[in-house]
Amino acid sequence: MAHTITLIPGDGIGPEVAHATQRVLEASGVRIDWEVQEAGAAIAEKRGTTLPDEVLASIRKNKVALKGPIGTPIGKGFKSVNVTLRQSLDLYANVRPIRSLPGIEPRFEGTDIVIVRENTEDLYAGLELMIMPGVAQSIKLITEKACTRICEYAFEYAVRMQRKRVSVVHKANIMKLSDGLLLECFRKVALRYPRIEPYEIIVDACAMNMVRNANKLDVIVTENLYGDILSDLGAGLVGGLGIVPGANIGLECAVFEAVHGSAPDIAGQGIANPTALIQSGVMMLHHLGEHTAANRIEKALLATFEGGMRTVDLGGAVGTEEFTRAVCEALGRA
Ligand code: NAI
């Protein structure tokens, strides 16, 4: 059976890594009919919107999308397309596995943690105002409903993936109400999962612990902003943004995308590392129940790294095309 999947190539290096990922997924033998949809800065010039209605309609219809990164202007301009997508489709859980890969020099051997980031509220709710000239206010919105469901997701994930511990990352010593609410929900949910060890850690201590012994944290559950920052820290532990995948999961739909952004500094040069989006594609195949193909791609990717192939961001000299070809060839042998 062919899967119909929405593909948003995105901005910057997005089309390059999306094309590479399409090739690898197709080489795995899985049949996919891609429904390509444009979103982001490029479409805004033509259509006057960064997120045309048909993009959301396509994802709602197909239930699954693979998405390249989309740029967001800093300090002014349009609201983040990524945030709008996550909020509009209620993609409440952002799952980011952070694992060392063979052949890439990690900070620590065998790093293997997962960040489960709440994806719909916190300071990302977009509630900002200038109270008066020179005084700006951003509202941190935290609800019991969102905290409970993200904690439930993290514990369910831990059970499913045979993990031992779920660590809640907070700053409830200072934000006693908002982060306090997360902590309260976490404690209630944890009682329902006696086989998973609950662990509480303040965000600053978490940052320090991540660079000393990340694995102790195992599955991290946290709010939107802390999750965003800690994911990039995690990426730094295992070799950089070029390799860390992600999934935005909702009750109805799921959008798979790398942790990295549009990397305008290297766009169009043919040197982007497609690994992060390929790995997001692997997560997507598991989500679709295509476990055999997903495992084969993962094996091929590992074999490619074991063979010493490295893109420029990882200290090598190989471009996107050569790397993608090598993964497809390894897939033929996997
Ligand atoms: P970035 O992740 O695009 O780039 C940070 C650094 O990592 C750059 O030096 C870049 O060249 C490198 N890098 C990232 N991905 C790479 C890859 N696959 N291969 C090789 N090198 C890679 O972060 P930055 O520069 O802060 O953001 C650029 C734009 O992307 C911004 O407009 C931002 O809003 C957007 N963004 C979008 C995201 C999304 O669509 N989910 C996520 C993060 C940022």
Coordinates of C-alpha atoms and ligand atoms in Angstrom, one line a residue:
M1 CA 0.0 0.0 0.0
A2 CA 1.3 3.5 -0.9
H3 CA 1.3 6.2 1.8
T4 CA 0.2 9.7 0.9
I5 CA 2.4 12.1 2.8
T6 CA 2.6 15.9 2.7
L7 CA 6.1 17.2 2.0
I8 CA 7.0 20.7 2.9
P9 CA 10.5 21.3 1.6
G10 CA 10.9 24.6 3.5
D11 CA 13.5 27.3 3.3
G12 CA 17.3 27.5 3.0
I13 CA 18.8 24.0 3.1
G14 CA 15.3 22.6 3.4
P15 CA 14.8 21.6 -0.3
E16 CA 18.3 20.0 -0.4
V17 CA 17.8 17.8 2.7
A18 CA 14.2 17.1 1.8
H19 CA 15.2 15.8 -1.6
A20 CA 17.9 13.7 -0.1
T21 CA 15.4 12.2 2.4
Q22 CA 12.9 11.4 -0.3
R23 CA 15.5 9.5 -2.2
V24 CA 16.6 7.4 0.8
L25 CA 13.0 6.7 1.8
E26 CA 12.1 5.6 -1.7
A27 CA 15.3 3.5 -1.9
S28 CA 14.0 1.6 1.1
G29 CA 11.2 0.2 -1.0
V30 CA 8.4 2.0 0.9
R31 CA 5.8 3.4 -1.5
I32 CA 5.1 7.0 -0.9
D33 CA 3.0 9.5 -2.9
W34 CA 4.3 12.9 -1.9
E35 CA 2.0 15.8 -1.8
V36 CA 4.4 18.8 -2.0
Q37 CA 3.2 21.9 -0.3
E38 CA 5.0 25.2 -0.1
A39 CA 5.2 27.2 3.2
G40 CA 7.6 29.9 4.4
A41 CA 9.2 33.1 3.2
A42 CA 9.3 32.1 -0.5
I43 CA 5.6 31.4 -0.8
A44 CA 4.8 34.6 1.2
E45 CA 6.0 36.7 -1.7
K46 CA 3.7 34.9 -4.2
R47 CA 0.7 34.4 -2.0
G48 CA 0.9 37.0 0.7
T49 CA 0.9 34.3 3.5
T50 CA 3.6 32.0 4.8
L51 CA 1.2 29.2 5.6
P52 CA -1.5 28.9 2.9
D53 CA -4.7 27.1 4.0
E54 CA -4.1 24.1 1.6
V55 CA -0.9 23.2 3.6
L56 CA -2.9 22.6 6.8
A57 CA -5.7 21.0 4.8
S58 CA -3.2 18.6 3.2
I59 CA -1.7 17.6 6.5
R60 CA -5.2 17.2 8.1
K61 CA -6.1 14.9 5.2
N62 CA -2.9 12.8 5.0
K63 CA -2.4 12.8 8.8
V64 CA 1.4 12.7 8.3
A65 CA 3.9 15.3 6.9
L66 CA 7.7 15.5 6.5
K67 CA 8.9 19.0 6.8
G68 CA 12.1 20.9 6.0
P69 CA 13.1 23.9 8.2
I70 CA 11.3 27.2 7.8
G71 CA 13.0 30.5 8.6
T72 CA 11.5 33.0 11.0
P73 CA 12.5 36.7 11.0
I74 CA 14.1 37.8 14.3
G75 CA 12.6 40.7 16.3
K76 CA 10.0 41.6 13.6
G77 CA 8.0 40.2 10.7
F78 CA 5.7 37.3 10.5
K79 CA 4.9 34.8 13.2
S80 CA 6.8 31.5 13.1
V81 CA 5.3 29.1 10.6
N82 CA 6.6 26.3 12.8
V83 CA 4.7 27.6 15.9
T84 CA 1.5 28.2 13.9
L85 CA 1.6 24.7 12.4
R86 CA 2.2 23.1 15.8
Q87 CA -0.6 25.1 17.4
S88 CA -3.1 24.8 14.6
L89 CA -2.7 21.0 14.4
D90 CA -2.3 20.7 18.1
L91 CA 0.9 18.8 17.7
Y92 CA 1.5 18.8 21.4
A93 CA 4.5 16.5 21.8
N94 CA 7.9 17.3 20.2
V95 CA 10.0 14.2 20.5
R96 CA 13.7 14.6 19.9
P97 CA 16.0 11.5 20.3
I98 CA 19.6 12.5 20.9
R99 CA 22.0 9.7 20.2
S100 CA 25.7 9.3 19.3
L101 CA 26.4 7.9 15.9
P102 CA 29.4 5.7 15.0
G103 CA 32.4 7.5 13.5
I104 CA 31.3 10.9 14.9
E105 CA 33.4 12.1 17.8
P106 CA 30.8 12.8 20.5
R107 CA 31.4 14.6 23.8
F108 CA 30.7 11.3 25.5
E109 CA 30.4 7.8 24.0
G110 CA 27.0 6.3 23.9
T111 CA 24.9 9.3 24.6
D112 CA 21.3 8.2 24.3
I113 CA 18.5 10.5 25.7
V114 CA 15.2 11.7 24.5
I115 CA 13.7 15.1 24.9
V116 CA 9.9 15.3 25.0
R117 CA 9.1 19.0 24.7
E118 CA 5.6 20.5 25.2
N119 CA 4.9 22.1 21.9
T120 CA 1.9 24.4 22.1
E121 CA 2.2 26.9 24.9
D122 CA 4.7 28.5 27.4
L123 CA 6.4 31.7 26.1
Y124 CA 5.7 30.4 22.6
A125 CA 2.0 31.2 22.9
G126 CA 2.9 34.5 21.2
L127 CA 1.3 36.6 24.0
E128 CA 3.5 39.7 23.9
L129 CA 2.8 43.4 24.3
M130 CA 4.5 46.7 24.9
I131 CA 3.0 47.8 28.1
M132 CA 4.5 51.3 27.5
P133 CA 7.4 52.5 25.5
G134 CA 10.5 50.8 26.8
V135 CA 8.6 48.1 28.7
A136 CA 7.8 44.8 26.9
Q137 CA 5.9 41.8 28.4
S138 CA 5.8 38.2 27.2
I139 CA 3.3 36.0 28.9
K140 CA 4.2 32.5 29.9
L141 CA 1.1 30.4 29.5
I142 CA 1.1 27.1 31.2
T143 CA -2.1 24.9 31.6
E144 CA -2.8 21.8 33.6
K145 CA -4.2 20.2 30.5
A146 CA -1.1 20.6 28.4
C147 CA 1.2 19.7 31.3
T148 CA -0.7 16.5 32.1
R149 CA -0.8 15.3 28.5
I150 CA 2.9 16.0 27.8
C151 CA 3.8 14.1 31.0
E152 CA 1.5 11.2 30.0
Y153 CA 3.1 11.2 26.6
A154 CA 6.6 11.0 28.2
F155 CA 5.7 8.2 30.5
E156 CA 3.9 6.2 27.8
Y157 CA 6.9 6.8 25.5
A158 CA 9.2 5.5 28.3
V159 CA 7.1 2.4 28.7
R160 CA 6.9 1.7 25.0
M161 CA 10.7 2.3 24.4
Q162 CA 11.7 0.4 27.5
R163 CA 13.3 3.4 29.2
K164 CA 13.9 3.5 32.9
R165 CA 13.5 7.1 34.0
V166 CA 11.5 10.2 33.1
S167 CA 13.1 13.5 34.2
V168 CA 11.0 16.6 34.5
V169 CA 13.0 19.8 33.8
H170 CA 11.6 22.9 35.5
K171 CA 12.3 26.2 37.3
A172 CA 9.6 25.9 39.9
N173 CA 11.9 27.4 42.6
I174 CA 11.4 30.8 40.8
M175 CA 8.3 30.3 38.7
K176 CA 6.3 28.7 41.5
L177 CA 2.9 28.9 39.8
S178 CA 3.7 28.1 36.1
D179 CA 6.5 25.6 36.5
G180 CA 5.0 24.6 39.8
L181 CA 2.0 23.4 37.8
L182 CA 4.1 21.3 35.5
L183 CA 5.8 19.7 38.5
E184 CA 2.4 19.0 40.2
C185 CA 1.0 17.4 37.0
F186 CA 4.3 15.4 36.6
R187 CA 4.0 14.0 40.1
K188 CA 0.4 13.0 39.6
V189 CA 1.1 11.3 36.3
A190 CA 4.2 9.5 37.7
L191 CA 2.1 7.7 40.3
R192 CA 0.4 5.8 37.5
Y193 CA 3.7 4.5 36.1
P194 CA 5.3 2.7 39.1
R195 CA 7.9 0.9 36.9
I196 CA 9.3 4.2 35.6
E197 CA 11.5 6.2 37.9
P198 CA 10.4 9.9 38.2
Y199 CA 13.2 12.4 38.6
E200 CA 13.0 16.2 39.1
I201 CA 15.7 18.6 38.0
I202 CA 16.0 22.4 37.7
V203 CA 16.7 23.6 34.2
D204 CA 20.1 25.2 35.0
A205 CA 21.3 22.0 36.8
C206 CA 20.0 20.0 33.9
A207 CA 22.2 21.9 31.5
M208 CA 25.2 21.2 33.6
N209 CA 24.2 17.5 34.0
M210 CA 23.7 17.1 30.3
V211 CA 27.3 17.9 29.6
R212 CA 28.5 15.6 32.4
N213 CA 26.3 12.6 32.2
A214 CA 23.3 13.1 30.0
N215 CA 22.2 9.4 30.1
K216 CA 21.3 9.8 33.7
L217 CA 18.3 11.9 32.6
D218 CA 17.1 9.3 30.1
V219 CA 13.7 10.7 28.9
I220 CA 13.4 14.4 29.6
V221 CA 10.0 16.0 29.7
T222 CA 9.8 19.8 29.8
E223 CA 8.2 23.0 28.7
N224 CA 8.5 24.5 25.2
L225 CA 11.4 27.0 25.7
Y226 CA 13.5 24.8 28.0
G227 CA 13.0 22.0 25.5
D228 CA 14.1 24.1 22.6
I229 CA 17.3 25.2 24.2
L230 CA 18.2 21.8 25.7
S231 CA 17.6 20.1 22.3
D232 CA 20.4 22.2 20.8
L233 CA 22.6 21.5 23.7
G234 CA 21.9 17.9 23.2
A235 CA 22.7 18.2 19.5
G236 CA 26.1 19.7 20.5
L237 CA 26.8 16.6 22.6
V238 CA 26.4 14.2 19.7
G239 CA 28.1 16.1 16.9
G240 CA 25.8 19.0 16.0
L241 CA 22.5 20.0 14.5
G242 CA 23.1 18.1 11.3
I243 CA 22.2 14.7 12.9
V244 CA 19.3 15.2 15.4
P245 CA 15.8 14.3 14.2
G246 CA 12.4 15.2 15.6
A247 CA 8.7 14.5 15.5
N248 CA 5.8 16.7 16.3
I249 CA 3.0 14.4 17.5
G250 CA -0.7 15.2 18.0
L251 CA -3.8 13.1 18.5
E252 CA -4.8 13.4 14.8
C253 CA -1.6 14.3 12.8
A254 CA 2.2 14.1 13.0
V255 CA 4.8 16.3 11.4
F256 CA 8.4 15.0 11.2
E257 CA 11.2 17.5 11.0
A258 CA 14.9 17.9 12.0
V259 CA 15.8 19.9 15.1
H260 CA 17.9 22.3 12.9
G261 CA 16.8 25.4 11.1
S262 CA 17.2 26.6 7.5
A263 CA 20.9 27.2 7.8
P264 CA 21.0 30.2 5.5
D265 CA 24.8 30.4 5.9
I266 CA 25.2 27.2 3.8
A267 CA 22.0 27.1 1.7
G268 CA 22.5 26.3 -1.9
Q269 CA 26.1 25.1 -1.5
G270 CA 25.3 21.3 -1.6
I271 CA 27.0 20.7 1.7
A272 CA 24.0 20.3 4.1
N273 CA 24.0 17.2 6.2
P274 CA 20.7 15.4 5.4
T275 CA 21.1 12.9 8.4
A276 CA 18.8 14.8 10.7
L277 CA 15.9 14.8 8.2
I278 CA 16.6 11.2 7.1
Q279 CA 16.4 10.2 10.8
S280 CA 13.2 12.1 11.1
G281 CA 12.0 10.1 8.1
V282 CA 12.9 6.9 10.0
M283 CA 10.8 8.1 12.9
M284 CA 8.0 8.8 10.4
L285 CA 8.2 5.2 9.0
H286 CA 8.0 3.8 12.5
H287 CA 4.9 6.0 13.0
L288 CA 3.4 4.5 9.8
G289 CA 4.1 1.0 11.0
E290 CA 6.8 0.5 8.3
H291 CA 9.3 -0.9 10.9
T292 CA 11.3 -3.1 8.5
A293 CA 12.1 -0.2 6.1
A294 CA 12.8 2.1 9.0
N295 CA 15.3 -0.4 10.6
R296 CA 17.0 -0.9 7.2
I297 CA 17.5 2.8 6.7
E298 CA 18.9 3.2 10.2
K299 CA 21.3 0.3 9.5
A300 CA 22.4 1.8 6.2
L301 CA 22.9 5.2 7.9
L302 CA 25.0 3.6 10.6
A303 CA 27.0 1.6 8.0
T304 CA 27.7 4.8 6.1
F305 CA 29.1 6.5 9.2
E306 CA 31.0 3.4 10.2
G307 CA 32.6 3.5 6.7
G308 CA 34.0 6.9 7.6
M309 CA 31.8 9.1 5.5
R310 CA 31.3 12.5 7.0
T311 CA 29.7 15.7 5.8
V312 CA 31.4 19.1 6.2
D313 CA 29.6 20.0 9.5
L314 CA 31.1 16.8 11.0
G315 CA 34.6 17.6 9.9
G316 CA 34.5 15.7 6.6
A317 CA 34.5 16.8 3.0
V318 CA 31.5 15.0 1.6
G319 CA 28.5 16.9 0.1
T320 CA 24.8 16.2 0.4
E321 CA 24.7 14.3 -2.9
E322 CA 27.6 12.0 -2.2
F323 CA 26.4 11.2 1.3
T324 CA 22.9 10.5 0.1
R325 CA 24.2 8.2 -2.7
A326 CA 26.3 6.3 -0.1
V327 CA 23.3 5.8 2.2
C328 CA 21.2 4.6 -0.8
E329 CA 24.0 2.2 -1.8
A330 CA 24.3 0.9 1.8
L331 CA 20.5 0.4 1.8
G332 CA 20.9 -1.9 -1.2
R333 CA 23.2 -4.1 1.0
A334 CA 21.2 -3.7 4.3
Ligands
NAI1 P1 20.3 26.7 12.1 O1 19.9 25.3 12.8 O2 19.6 26.9 10.8 O3 21.8 26.8 12.0 C1 22.8 26.8 13.0 C2 24.1 26.3 12.5 O4 24.1 24.9 12.3 C3 24.5 27.0 11.2 O5 25.9 27.2 11.2 C4 24.2 25.9 10.2 O6 25.0 26.0 9.0 C5 24.4 24.6 10.9 N1 23.5 23.6 10.4 C6 22.2 23.4 10.7 N2 21.7 22.4 10.1 C7 22.7 21.8 9.4 C8 22.8 20.7 8.5 N3 21.7 19.9 8.3 N4 23.9 20.4 7.9 C9 25.0 21.2 8.2 N5 25.0 22.3 9.0 C10 23.8 22.6 9.6 O7 19.9 27.8 13.2 P2 19.8 29.4 13.0 O8 20.8 29.9 12.1 O9 19.6 29.9 14.4 O10 18.4 29.6 12.3 C11 18.2 29.8 10.9 C12 16.7 30.0 10.6 O11 16.1 28.7 10.8 C13 16.0 31.0 11.5 O12 15.1 31.7 10.7 C14 15.2 30.1 12.5 O13 14.0 30.7 12.9 C15 14.9 28.9 11.6 N6 14.6 27.7 12.4 C16 13.7 26.9 11.9 C17 13.4 25.7 12.6 C18 12.3 24.8 12.0 O14 11.8 25.0 10.9 N7 11.9 23.8 12.7 C19 14.2 25.3 13.8 C20 15.2 26.2 14.1 C21 15.4 27.3 13.5

